[in-house]
PDB file of C-alpha atoms in Angstrom:
ATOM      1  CA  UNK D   1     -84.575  47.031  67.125  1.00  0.00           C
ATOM      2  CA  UNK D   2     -86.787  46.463  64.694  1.00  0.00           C
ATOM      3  CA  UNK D   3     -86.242  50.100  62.516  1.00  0.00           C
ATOM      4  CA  UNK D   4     -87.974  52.189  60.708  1.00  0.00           C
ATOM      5  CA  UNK D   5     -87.699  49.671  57.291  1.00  0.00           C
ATOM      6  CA  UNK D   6     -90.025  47.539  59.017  1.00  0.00           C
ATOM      7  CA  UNK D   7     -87.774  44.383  58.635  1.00  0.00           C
ATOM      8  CA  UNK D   8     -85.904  44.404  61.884  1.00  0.00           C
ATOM      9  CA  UNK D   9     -87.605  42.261  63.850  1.00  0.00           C
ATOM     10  CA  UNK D  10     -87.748  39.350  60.896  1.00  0.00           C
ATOM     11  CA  UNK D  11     -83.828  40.308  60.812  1.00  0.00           C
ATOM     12  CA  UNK D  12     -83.398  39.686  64.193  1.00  0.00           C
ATOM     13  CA  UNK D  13     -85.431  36.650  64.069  1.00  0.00           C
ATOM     14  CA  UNK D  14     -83.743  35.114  61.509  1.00  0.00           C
ATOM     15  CA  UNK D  15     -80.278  36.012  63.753  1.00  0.00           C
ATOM     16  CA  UNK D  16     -82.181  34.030  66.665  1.00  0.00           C
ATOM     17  CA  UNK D  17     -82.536  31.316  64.537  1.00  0.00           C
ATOM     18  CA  UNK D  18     -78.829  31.043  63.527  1.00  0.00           C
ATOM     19  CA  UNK D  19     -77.560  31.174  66.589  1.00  0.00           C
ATOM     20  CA  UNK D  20     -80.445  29.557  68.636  1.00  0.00           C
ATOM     21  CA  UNK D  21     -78.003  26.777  69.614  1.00  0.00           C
ATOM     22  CA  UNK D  22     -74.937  28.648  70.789  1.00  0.00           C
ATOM     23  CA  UNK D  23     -77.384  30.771  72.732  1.00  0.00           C
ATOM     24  CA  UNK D  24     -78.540  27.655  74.396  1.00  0.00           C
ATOM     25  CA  UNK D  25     -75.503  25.644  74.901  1.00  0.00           C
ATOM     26  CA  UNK D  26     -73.945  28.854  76.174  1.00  0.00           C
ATOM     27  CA  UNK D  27     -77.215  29.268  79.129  1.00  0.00           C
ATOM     28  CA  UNK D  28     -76.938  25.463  80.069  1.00  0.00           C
ATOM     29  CA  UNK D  29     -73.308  25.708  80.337  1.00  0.00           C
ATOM     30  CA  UNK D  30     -73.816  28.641  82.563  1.00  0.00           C
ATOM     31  CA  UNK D  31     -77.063  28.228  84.386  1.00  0.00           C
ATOM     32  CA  UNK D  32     -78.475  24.645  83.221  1.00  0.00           C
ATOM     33  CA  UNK D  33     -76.993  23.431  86.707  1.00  0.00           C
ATOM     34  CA  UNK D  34     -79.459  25.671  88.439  1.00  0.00           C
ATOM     35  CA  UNK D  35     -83.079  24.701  87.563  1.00  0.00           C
ATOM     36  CA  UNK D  36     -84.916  22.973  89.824  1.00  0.00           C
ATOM     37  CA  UNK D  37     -87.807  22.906  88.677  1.00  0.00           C
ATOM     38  CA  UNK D  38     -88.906  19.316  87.209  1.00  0.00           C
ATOM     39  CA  UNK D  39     -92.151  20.742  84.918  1.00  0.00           C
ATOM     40  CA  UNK D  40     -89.765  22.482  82.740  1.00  0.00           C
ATOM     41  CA  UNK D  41     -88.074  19.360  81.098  1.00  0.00           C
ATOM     42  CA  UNK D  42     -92.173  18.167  80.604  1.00  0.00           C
ATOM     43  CA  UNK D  43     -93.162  21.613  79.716  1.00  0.00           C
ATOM     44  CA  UNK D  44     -90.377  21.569  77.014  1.00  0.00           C
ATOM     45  CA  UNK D  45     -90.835  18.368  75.539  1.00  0.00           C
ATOM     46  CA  UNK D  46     -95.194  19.201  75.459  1.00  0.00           C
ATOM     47  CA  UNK D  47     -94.392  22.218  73.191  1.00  0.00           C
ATOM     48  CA  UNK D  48     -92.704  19.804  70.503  1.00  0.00           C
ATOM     49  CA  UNK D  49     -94.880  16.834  71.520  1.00  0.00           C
ATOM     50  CA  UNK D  50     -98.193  19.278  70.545  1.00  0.00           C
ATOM     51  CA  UNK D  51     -96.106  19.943  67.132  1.00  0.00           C
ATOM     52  CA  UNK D  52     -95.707  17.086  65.864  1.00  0.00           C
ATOM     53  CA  UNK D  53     -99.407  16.312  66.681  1.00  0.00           C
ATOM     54  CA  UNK D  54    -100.703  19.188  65.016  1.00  0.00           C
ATOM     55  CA  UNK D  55     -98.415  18.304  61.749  1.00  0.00           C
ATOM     56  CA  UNK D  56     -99.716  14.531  61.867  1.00  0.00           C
ATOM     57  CA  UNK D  57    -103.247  16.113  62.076  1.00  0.00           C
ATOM     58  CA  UNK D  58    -102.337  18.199  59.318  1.00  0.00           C
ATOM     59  CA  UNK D  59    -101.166  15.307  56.775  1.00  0.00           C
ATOM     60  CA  UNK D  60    -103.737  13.288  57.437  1.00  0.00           C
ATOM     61  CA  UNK D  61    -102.095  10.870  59.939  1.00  0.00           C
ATOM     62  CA  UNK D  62    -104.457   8.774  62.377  1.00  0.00           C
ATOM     63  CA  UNK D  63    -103.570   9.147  65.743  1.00  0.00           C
ATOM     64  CA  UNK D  64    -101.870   5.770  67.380  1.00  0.00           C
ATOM     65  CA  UNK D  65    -104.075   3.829  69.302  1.00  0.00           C
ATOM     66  CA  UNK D  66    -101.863   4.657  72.484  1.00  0.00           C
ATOM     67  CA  UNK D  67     -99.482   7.409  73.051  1.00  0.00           C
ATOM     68  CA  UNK D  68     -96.677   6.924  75.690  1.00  0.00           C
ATOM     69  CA  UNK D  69     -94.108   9.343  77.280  1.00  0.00           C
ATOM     70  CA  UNK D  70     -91.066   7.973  79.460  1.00  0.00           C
ATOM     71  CA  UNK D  71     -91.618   9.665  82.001  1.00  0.00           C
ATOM     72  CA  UNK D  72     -95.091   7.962  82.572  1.00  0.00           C
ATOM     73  CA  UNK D  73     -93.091   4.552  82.547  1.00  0.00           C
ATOM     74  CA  UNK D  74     -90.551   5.348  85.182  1.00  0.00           C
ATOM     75  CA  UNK D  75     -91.557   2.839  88.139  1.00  0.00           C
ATOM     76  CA  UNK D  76     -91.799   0.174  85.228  1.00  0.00           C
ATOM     77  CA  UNK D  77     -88.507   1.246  84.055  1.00  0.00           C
ATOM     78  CA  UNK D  78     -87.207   0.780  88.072  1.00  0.00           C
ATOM     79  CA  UNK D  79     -88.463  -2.266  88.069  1.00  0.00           C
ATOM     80  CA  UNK D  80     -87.421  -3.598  84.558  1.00  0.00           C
ATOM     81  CA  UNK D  81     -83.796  -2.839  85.131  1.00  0.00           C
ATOM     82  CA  UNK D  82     -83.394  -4.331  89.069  1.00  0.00           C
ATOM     83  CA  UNK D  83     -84.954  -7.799  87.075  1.00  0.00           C
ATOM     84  CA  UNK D  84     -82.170  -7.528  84.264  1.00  0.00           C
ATOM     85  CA  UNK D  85     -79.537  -7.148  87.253  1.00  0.00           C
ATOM     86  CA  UNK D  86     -81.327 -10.322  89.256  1.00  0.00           C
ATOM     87  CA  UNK D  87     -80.532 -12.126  85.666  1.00  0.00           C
ATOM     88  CA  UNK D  88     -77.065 -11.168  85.571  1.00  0.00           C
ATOM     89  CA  UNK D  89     -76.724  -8.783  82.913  1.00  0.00           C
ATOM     90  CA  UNK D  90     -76.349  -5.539  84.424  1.00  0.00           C
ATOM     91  CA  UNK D  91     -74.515  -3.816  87.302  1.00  0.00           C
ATOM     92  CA  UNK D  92     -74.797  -0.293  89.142  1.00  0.00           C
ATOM     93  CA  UNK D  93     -71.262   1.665  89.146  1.00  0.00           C
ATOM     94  CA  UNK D  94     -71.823   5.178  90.999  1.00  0.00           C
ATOM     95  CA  UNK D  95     -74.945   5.849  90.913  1.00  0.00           C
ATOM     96  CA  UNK D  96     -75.432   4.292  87.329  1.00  0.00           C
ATOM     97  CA  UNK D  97     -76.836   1.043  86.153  1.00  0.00           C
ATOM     98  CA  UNK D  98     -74.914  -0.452  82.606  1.00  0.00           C
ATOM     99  CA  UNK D  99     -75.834  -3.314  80.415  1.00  0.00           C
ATOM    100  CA  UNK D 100     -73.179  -6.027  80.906  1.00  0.00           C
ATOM    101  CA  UNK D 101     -72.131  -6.741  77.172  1.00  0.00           C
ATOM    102  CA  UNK D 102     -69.723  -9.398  77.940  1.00  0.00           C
ATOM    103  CA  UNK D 103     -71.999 -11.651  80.586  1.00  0.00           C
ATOM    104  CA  UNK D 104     -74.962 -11.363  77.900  1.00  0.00           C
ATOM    105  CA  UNK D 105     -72.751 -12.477  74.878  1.00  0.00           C
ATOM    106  CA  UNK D 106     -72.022 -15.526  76.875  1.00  0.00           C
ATOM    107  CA  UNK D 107     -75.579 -16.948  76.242  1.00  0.00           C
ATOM    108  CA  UNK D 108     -76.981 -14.593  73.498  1.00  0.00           C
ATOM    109  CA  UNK D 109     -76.140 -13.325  70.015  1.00  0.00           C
ATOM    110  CA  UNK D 110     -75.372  -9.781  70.775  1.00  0.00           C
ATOM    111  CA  UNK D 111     -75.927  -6.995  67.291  1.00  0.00           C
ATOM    112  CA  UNK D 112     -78.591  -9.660  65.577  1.00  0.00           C
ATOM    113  CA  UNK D 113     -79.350  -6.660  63.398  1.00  0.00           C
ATOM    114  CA  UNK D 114     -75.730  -5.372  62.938  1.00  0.00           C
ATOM    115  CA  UNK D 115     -73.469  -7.236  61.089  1.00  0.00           C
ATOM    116  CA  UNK D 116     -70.288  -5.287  60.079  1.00  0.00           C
ATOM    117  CA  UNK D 117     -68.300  -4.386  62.458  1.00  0.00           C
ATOM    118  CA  UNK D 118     -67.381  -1.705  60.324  1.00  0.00           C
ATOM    119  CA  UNK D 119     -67.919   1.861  62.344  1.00  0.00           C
ATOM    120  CA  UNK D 120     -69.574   0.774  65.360  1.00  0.00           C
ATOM    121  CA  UNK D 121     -67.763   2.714  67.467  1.00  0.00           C
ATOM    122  CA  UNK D 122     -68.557   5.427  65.871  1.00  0.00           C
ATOM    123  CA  UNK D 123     -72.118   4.684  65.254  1.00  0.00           C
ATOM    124  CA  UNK D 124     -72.106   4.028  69.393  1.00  0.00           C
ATOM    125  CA  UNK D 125     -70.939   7.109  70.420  1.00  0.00           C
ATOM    126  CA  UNK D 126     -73.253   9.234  68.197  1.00  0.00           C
ATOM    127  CA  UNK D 127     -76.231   6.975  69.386  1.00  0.00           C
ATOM    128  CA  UNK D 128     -75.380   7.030  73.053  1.00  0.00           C
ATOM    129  CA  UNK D 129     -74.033  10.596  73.028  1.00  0.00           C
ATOM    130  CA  UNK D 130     -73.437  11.719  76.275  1.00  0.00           C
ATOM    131  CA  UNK D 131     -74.842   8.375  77.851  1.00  0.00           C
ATOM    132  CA  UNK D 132     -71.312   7.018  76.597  1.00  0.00           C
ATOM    133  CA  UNK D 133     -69.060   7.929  79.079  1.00  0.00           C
ATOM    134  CA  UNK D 134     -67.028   5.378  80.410  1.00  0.00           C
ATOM    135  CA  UNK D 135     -67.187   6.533  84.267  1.00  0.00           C
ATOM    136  CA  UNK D 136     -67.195   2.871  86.292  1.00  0.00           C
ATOM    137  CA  UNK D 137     -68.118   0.559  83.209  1.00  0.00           C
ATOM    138  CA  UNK D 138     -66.320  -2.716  82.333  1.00  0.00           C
ATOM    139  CA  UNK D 139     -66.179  -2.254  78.930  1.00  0.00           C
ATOM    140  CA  UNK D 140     -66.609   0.077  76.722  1.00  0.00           C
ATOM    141  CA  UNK D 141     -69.778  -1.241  74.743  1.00  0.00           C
ATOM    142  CA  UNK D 142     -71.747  -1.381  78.138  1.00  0.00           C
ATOM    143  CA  UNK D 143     -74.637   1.006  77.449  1.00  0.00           C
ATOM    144  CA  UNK D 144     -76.348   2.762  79.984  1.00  0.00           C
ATOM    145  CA  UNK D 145     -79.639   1.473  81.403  1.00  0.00           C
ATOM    146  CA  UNK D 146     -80.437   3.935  84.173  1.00  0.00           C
ATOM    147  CA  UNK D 147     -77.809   6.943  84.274  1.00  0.00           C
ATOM    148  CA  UNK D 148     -76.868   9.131  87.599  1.00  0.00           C
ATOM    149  CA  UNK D 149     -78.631  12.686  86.937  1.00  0.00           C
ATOM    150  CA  UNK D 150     -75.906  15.785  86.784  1.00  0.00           C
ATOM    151  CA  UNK D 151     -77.488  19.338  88.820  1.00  0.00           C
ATOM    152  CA  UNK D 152     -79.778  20.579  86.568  1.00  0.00           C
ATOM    153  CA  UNK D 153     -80.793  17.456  84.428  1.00  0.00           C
ATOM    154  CA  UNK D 154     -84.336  15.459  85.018  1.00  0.00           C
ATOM    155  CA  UNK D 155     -84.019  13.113  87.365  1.00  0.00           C
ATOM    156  CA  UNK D 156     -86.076  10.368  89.287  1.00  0.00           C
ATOM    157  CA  UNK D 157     -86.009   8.425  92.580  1.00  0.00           C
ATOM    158  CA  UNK D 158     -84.541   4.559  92.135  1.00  0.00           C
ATOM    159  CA  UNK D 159     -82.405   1.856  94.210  1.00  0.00           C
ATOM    160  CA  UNK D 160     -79.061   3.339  92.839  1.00  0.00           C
ATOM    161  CA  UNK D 161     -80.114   7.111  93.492  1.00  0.00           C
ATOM    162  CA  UNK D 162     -81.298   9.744  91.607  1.00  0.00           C
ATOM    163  CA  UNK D 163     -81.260   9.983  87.707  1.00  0.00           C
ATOM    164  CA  UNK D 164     -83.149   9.363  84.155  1.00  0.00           C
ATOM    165  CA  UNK D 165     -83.495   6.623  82.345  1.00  0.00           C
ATOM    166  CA  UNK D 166     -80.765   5.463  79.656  1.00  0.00           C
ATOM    167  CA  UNK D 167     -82.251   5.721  75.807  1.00  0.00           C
ATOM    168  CA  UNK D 168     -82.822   2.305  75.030  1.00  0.00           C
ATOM    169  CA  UNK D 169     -84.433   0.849  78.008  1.00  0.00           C
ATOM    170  CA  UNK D 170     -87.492   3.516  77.590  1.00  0.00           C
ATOM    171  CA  UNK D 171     -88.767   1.502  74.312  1.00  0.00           C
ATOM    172  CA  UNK D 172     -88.197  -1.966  75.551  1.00  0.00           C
ATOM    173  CA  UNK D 173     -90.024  -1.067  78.638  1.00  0.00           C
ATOM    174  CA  UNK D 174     -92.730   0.587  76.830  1.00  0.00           C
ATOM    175  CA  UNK D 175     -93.494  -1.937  74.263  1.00  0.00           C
ATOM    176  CA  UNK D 176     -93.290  -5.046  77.035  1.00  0.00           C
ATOM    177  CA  UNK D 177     -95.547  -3.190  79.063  1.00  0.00           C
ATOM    178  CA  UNK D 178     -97.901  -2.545  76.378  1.00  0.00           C
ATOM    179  CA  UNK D 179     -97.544  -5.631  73.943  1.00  0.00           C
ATOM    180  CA  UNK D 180     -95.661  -8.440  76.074  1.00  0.00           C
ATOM    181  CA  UNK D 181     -93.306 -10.964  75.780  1.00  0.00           C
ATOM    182  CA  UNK D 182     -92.952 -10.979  71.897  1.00  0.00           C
ATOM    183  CA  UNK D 183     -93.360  -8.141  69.203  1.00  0.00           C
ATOM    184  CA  UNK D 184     -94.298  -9.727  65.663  1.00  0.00           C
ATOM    185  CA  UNK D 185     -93.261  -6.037  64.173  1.00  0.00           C
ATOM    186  CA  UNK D 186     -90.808  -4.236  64.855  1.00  0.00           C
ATOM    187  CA  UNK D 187     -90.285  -0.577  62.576  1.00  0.00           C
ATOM    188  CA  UNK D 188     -88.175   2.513  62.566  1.00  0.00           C
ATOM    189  CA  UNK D 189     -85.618   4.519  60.786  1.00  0.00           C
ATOM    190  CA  UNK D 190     -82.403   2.420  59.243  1.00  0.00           C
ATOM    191  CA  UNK D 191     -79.941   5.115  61.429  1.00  0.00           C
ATOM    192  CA  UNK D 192     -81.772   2.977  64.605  1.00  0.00           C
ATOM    193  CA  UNK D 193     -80.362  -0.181  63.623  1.00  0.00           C
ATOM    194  CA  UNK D 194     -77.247  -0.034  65.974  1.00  0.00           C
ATOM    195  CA  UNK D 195     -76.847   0.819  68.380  1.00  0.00           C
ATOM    196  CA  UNK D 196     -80.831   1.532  69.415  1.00  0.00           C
ATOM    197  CA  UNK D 197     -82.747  -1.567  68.513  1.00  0.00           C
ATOM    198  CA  UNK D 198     -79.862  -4.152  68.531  1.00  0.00           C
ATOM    199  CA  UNK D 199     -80.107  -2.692  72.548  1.00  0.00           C
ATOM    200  CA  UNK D 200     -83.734  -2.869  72.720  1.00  0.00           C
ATOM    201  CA  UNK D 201     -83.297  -6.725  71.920  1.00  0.00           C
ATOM    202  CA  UNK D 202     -80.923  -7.877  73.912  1.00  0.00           C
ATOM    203  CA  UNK D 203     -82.253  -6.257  77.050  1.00  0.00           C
ATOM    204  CA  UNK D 204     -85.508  -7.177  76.422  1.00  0.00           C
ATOM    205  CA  UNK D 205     -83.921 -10.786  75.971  1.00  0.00           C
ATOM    206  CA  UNK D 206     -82.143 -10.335  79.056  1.00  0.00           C
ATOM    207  CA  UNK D 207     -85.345  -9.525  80.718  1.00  0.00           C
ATOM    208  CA  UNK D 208     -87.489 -12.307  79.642  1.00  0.00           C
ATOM    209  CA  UNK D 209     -84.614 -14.942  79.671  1.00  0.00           C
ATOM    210  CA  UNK D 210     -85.465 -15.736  75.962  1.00  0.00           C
ATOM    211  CA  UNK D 211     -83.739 -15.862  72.447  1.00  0.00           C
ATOM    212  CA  UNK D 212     -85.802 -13.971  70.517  1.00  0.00           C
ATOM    213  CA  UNK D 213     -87.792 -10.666  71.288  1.00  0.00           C
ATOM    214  CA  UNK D 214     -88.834  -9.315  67.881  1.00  0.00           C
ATOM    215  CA  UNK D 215     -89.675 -11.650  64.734  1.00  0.00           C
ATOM    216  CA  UNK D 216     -89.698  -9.062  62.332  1.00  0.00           C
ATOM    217  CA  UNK D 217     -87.928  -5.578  61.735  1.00  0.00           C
ATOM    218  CA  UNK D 218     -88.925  -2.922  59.118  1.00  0.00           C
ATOM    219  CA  UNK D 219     -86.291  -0.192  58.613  1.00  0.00           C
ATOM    220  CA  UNK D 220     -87.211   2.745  56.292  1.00  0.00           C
ATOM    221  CA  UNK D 221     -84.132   4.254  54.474  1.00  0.00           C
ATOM    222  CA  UNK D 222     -82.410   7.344  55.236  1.00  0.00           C
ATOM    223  CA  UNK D 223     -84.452  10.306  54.472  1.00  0.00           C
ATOM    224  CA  UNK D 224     -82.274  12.336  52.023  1.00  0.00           C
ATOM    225  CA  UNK D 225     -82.281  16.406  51.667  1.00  0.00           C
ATOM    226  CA  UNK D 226     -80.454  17.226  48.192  1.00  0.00           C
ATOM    227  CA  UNK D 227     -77.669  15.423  47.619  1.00  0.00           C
ATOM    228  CA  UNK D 228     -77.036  14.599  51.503  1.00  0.00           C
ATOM    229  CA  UNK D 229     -78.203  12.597  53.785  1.00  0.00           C
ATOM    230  CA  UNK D 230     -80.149  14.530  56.693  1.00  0.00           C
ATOM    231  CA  UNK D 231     -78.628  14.442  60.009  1.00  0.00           C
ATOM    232  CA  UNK D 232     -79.006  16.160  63.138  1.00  0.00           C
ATOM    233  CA  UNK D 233     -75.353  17.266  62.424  1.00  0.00           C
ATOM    234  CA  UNK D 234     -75.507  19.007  59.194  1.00  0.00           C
ATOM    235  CA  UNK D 235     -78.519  20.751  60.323  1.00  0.00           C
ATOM    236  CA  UNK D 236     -79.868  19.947  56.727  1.00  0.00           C
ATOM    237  CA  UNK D 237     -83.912  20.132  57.604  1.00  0.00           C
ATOM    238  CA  UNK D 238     -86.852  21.800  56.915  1.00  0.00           C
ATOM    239  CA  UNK D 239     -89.524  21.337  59.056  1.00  0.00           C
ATOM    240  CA  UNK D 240     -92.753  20.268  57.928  1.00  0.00           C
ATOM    241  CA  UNK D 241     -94.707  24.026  58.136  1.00  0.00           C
ATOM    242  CA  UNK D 242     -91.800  25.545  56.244  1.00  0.00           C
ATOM    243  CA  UNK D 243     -92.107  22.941  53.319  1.00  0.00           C
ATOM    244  CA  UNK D 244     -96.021  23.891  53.127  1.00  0.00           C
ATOM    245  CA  UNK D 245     -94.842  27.389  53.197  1.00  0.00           C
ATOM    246  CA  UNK D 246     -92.259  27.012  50.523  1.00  0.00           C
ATOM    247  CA  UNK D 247     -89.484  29.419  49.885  1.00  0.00           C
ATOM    248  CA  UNK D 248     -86.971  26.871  51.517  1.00  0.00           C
ATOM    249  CA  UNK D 249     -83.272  27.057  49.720  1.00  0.00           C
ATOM    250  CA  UNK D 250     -82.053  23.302  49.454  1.00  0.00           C
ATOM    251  CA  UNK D 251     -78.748  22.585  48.545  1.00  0.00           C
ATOM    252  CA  UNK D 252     -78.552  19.626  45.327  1.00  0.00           C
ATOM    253  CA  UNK D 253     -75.245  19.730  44.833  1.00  0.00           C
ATOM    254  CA  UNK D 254     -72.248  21.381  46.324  1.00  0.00           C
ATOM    255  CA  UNK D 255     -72.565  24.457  43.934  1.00  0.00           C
ATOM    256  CA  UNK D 256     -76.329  24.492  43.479  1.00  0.00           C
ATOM    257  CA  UNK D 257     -79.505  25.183  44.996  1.00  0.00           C
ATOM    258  CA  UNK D 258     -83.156  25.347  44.809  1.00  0.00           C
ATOM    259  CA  UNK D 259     -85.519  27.270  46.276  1.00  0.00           C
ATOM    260  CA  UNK D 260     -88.518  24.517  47.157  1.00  0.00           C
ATOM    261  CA  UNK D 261     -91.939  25.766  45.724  1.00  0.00           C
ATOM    262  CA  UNK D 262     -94.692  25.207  48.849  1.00  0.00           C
ATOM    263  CA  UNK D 263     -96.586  21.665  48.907  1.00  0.00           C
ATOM    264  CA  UNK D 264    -100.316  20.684  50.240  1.00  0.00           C
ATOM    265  CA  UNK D 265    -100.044  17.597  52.784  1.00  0.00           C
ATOM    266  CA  UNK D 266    -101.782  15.654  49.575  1.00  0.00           C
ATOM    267  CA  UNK D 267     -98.631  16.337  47.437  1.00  0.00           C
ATOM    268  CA  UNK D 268     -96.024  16.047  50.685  1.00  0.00           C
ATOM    269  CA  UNK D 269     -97.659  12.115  51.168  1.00  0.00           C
ATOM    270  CA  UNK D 270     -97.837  11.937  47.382  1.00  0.00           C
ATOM    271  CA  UNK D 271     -94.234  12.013  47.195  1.00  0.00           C
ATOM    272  CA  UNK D 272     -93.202   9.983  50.085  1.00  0.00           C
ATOM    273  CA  UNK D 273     -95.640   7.158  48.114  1.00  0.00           C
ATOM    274  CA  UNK D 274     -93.172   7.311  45.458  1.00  0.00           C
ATOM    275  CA  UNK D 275     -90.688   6.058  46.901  1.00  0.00           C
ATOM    276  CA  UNK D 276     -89.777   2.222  47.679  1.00  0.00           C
ATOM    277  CA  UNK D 277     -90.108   2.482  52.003  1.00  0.00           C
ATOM    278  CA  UNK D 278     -86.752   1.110  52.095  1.00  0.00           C
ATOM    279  CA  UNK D 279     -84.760   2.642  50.269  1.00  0.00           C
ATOM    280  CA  UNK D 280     -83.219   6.478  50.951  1.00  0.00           C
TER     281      UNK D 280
END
């Protein structure tokens, strides 16, 4: 590999690339069962983690006054979920812990943020991916809080046995460690509206026994690439070092594209300003 032309190797990097998932699903299915080793998963997520960092730095973007990381949380996490249970509102089924939808929407308003019922199920099962499975729930819209590790997967030591924390539970746990009781602001991406921070509020309600958690969301609109909305499903991204390198082909239309010229980080936050925050 790699030839006499002198372009192999970028060939069979860009083959890599293409097929980079595949590859991986196709190892985990076979061998992801088999590791052992607990540093990888931290390891892994470091690499991206340093990233991002580096492309913050590179924009201009302050560091946040504090940085947190799940897996720093975990004995708060323990502990946050056995109080939700003493309340009422949760229940262990083999090995797993779920939200009880049904017992909290007895004394709370459940999907404050939510209010078409329009694709929810949908929108649930995307959200929760493979936290959705319905193995020893009561209903359906349960959502995991603490979720029974498979071989292979990260896993911690708790009351109910070994496993990871569900995804919701990390940020409610995170913030009321950090912040308390109430949040005045509350931000993130519109596509975390349901099911992620309706969650975050009601088990941070179930927690503290109150009504209200949060007194104001922000929700920035969908970030658009072309004529689509990005998602991690259409794979339609560039990462933030290709756009300063330029030569990116975006689609605008479905017979046309564009090869992007490269930006500075001035001129990427330039045209992010120009847009209203809210709106895609």
């Amino acid at each position: 590999p790699g030839g006499g032309g002198g372009g192999g190797w970028t060939d069979a990097g860009a083959l890599i690339d293409s097929v980079g998932d595949l590859i991986a699903n196709g190892l985990d299915a076979e061998k992801g069962s088999e590791v052992t080793d607990q540093q990888i998963f931290r390891d892994h997520a470091a690499f991206y983690e340093n990233e991002y960092l580096e492309d913050m730095a590179t924009l201009g973007v302050n560091l946040p006054d504090v940085l947190t990381r799940v897996t720093e949380f975990v004995p708060q996490v323990v502990d946050y979920i056995q109080k939700i249970m003493d309340n009422g509102f949760a229940y262990e089924a083999q090995g797993s812990v779920y939200f009880d939808i049904r017992k909290y929407q007895s004394s709370h308003s459940y999907r404050k943020l939510s209010f078409s019922a329009a694709a929810i199920k949908a929108a649930f099962d995307e959200g929760e991916g493979a936290l959705a499975s319905c193995d020893g729930k009561r209903c359906e819209f349960d959502f995991a809080l603490w979720k029974c590790s498979k071989a292979g997967e990260p896993c911690w030591d708790s009351p109910w046995g070994q496993g990871r924390p569900g995804w919701h539970i990390e940020c409610s746990v995170m913030a009321s460690d950090l912040l308390g009781d109430t949040l005045d602001i509350h931000g993130g991406g519109i596509d975390l509206c349901f099911p992620h921070h309706d969650n975050e509020l009601a088990q941070a309600e179930a927690y503290y026994g109150h009504q209200q958690w949060v007194n104001y969301f922000l929700h920035s609109g969908h970030l658009n690439i072309g004529f689509q909305k990005m998602s991690k499903s259409l794979k339609n991204f560039f990462t933030i070092r290709e756009i300063f390198k330029g030569g990116s082909v975006m689609r605008v239309s479905e017979d046309e594209t564009v090869v992007l010229p490269p930006y500075t980080p001035r001129q990427l936050r330039l045209l992010f300003m120009m847009y209203q925050w809210d709106e895609p």
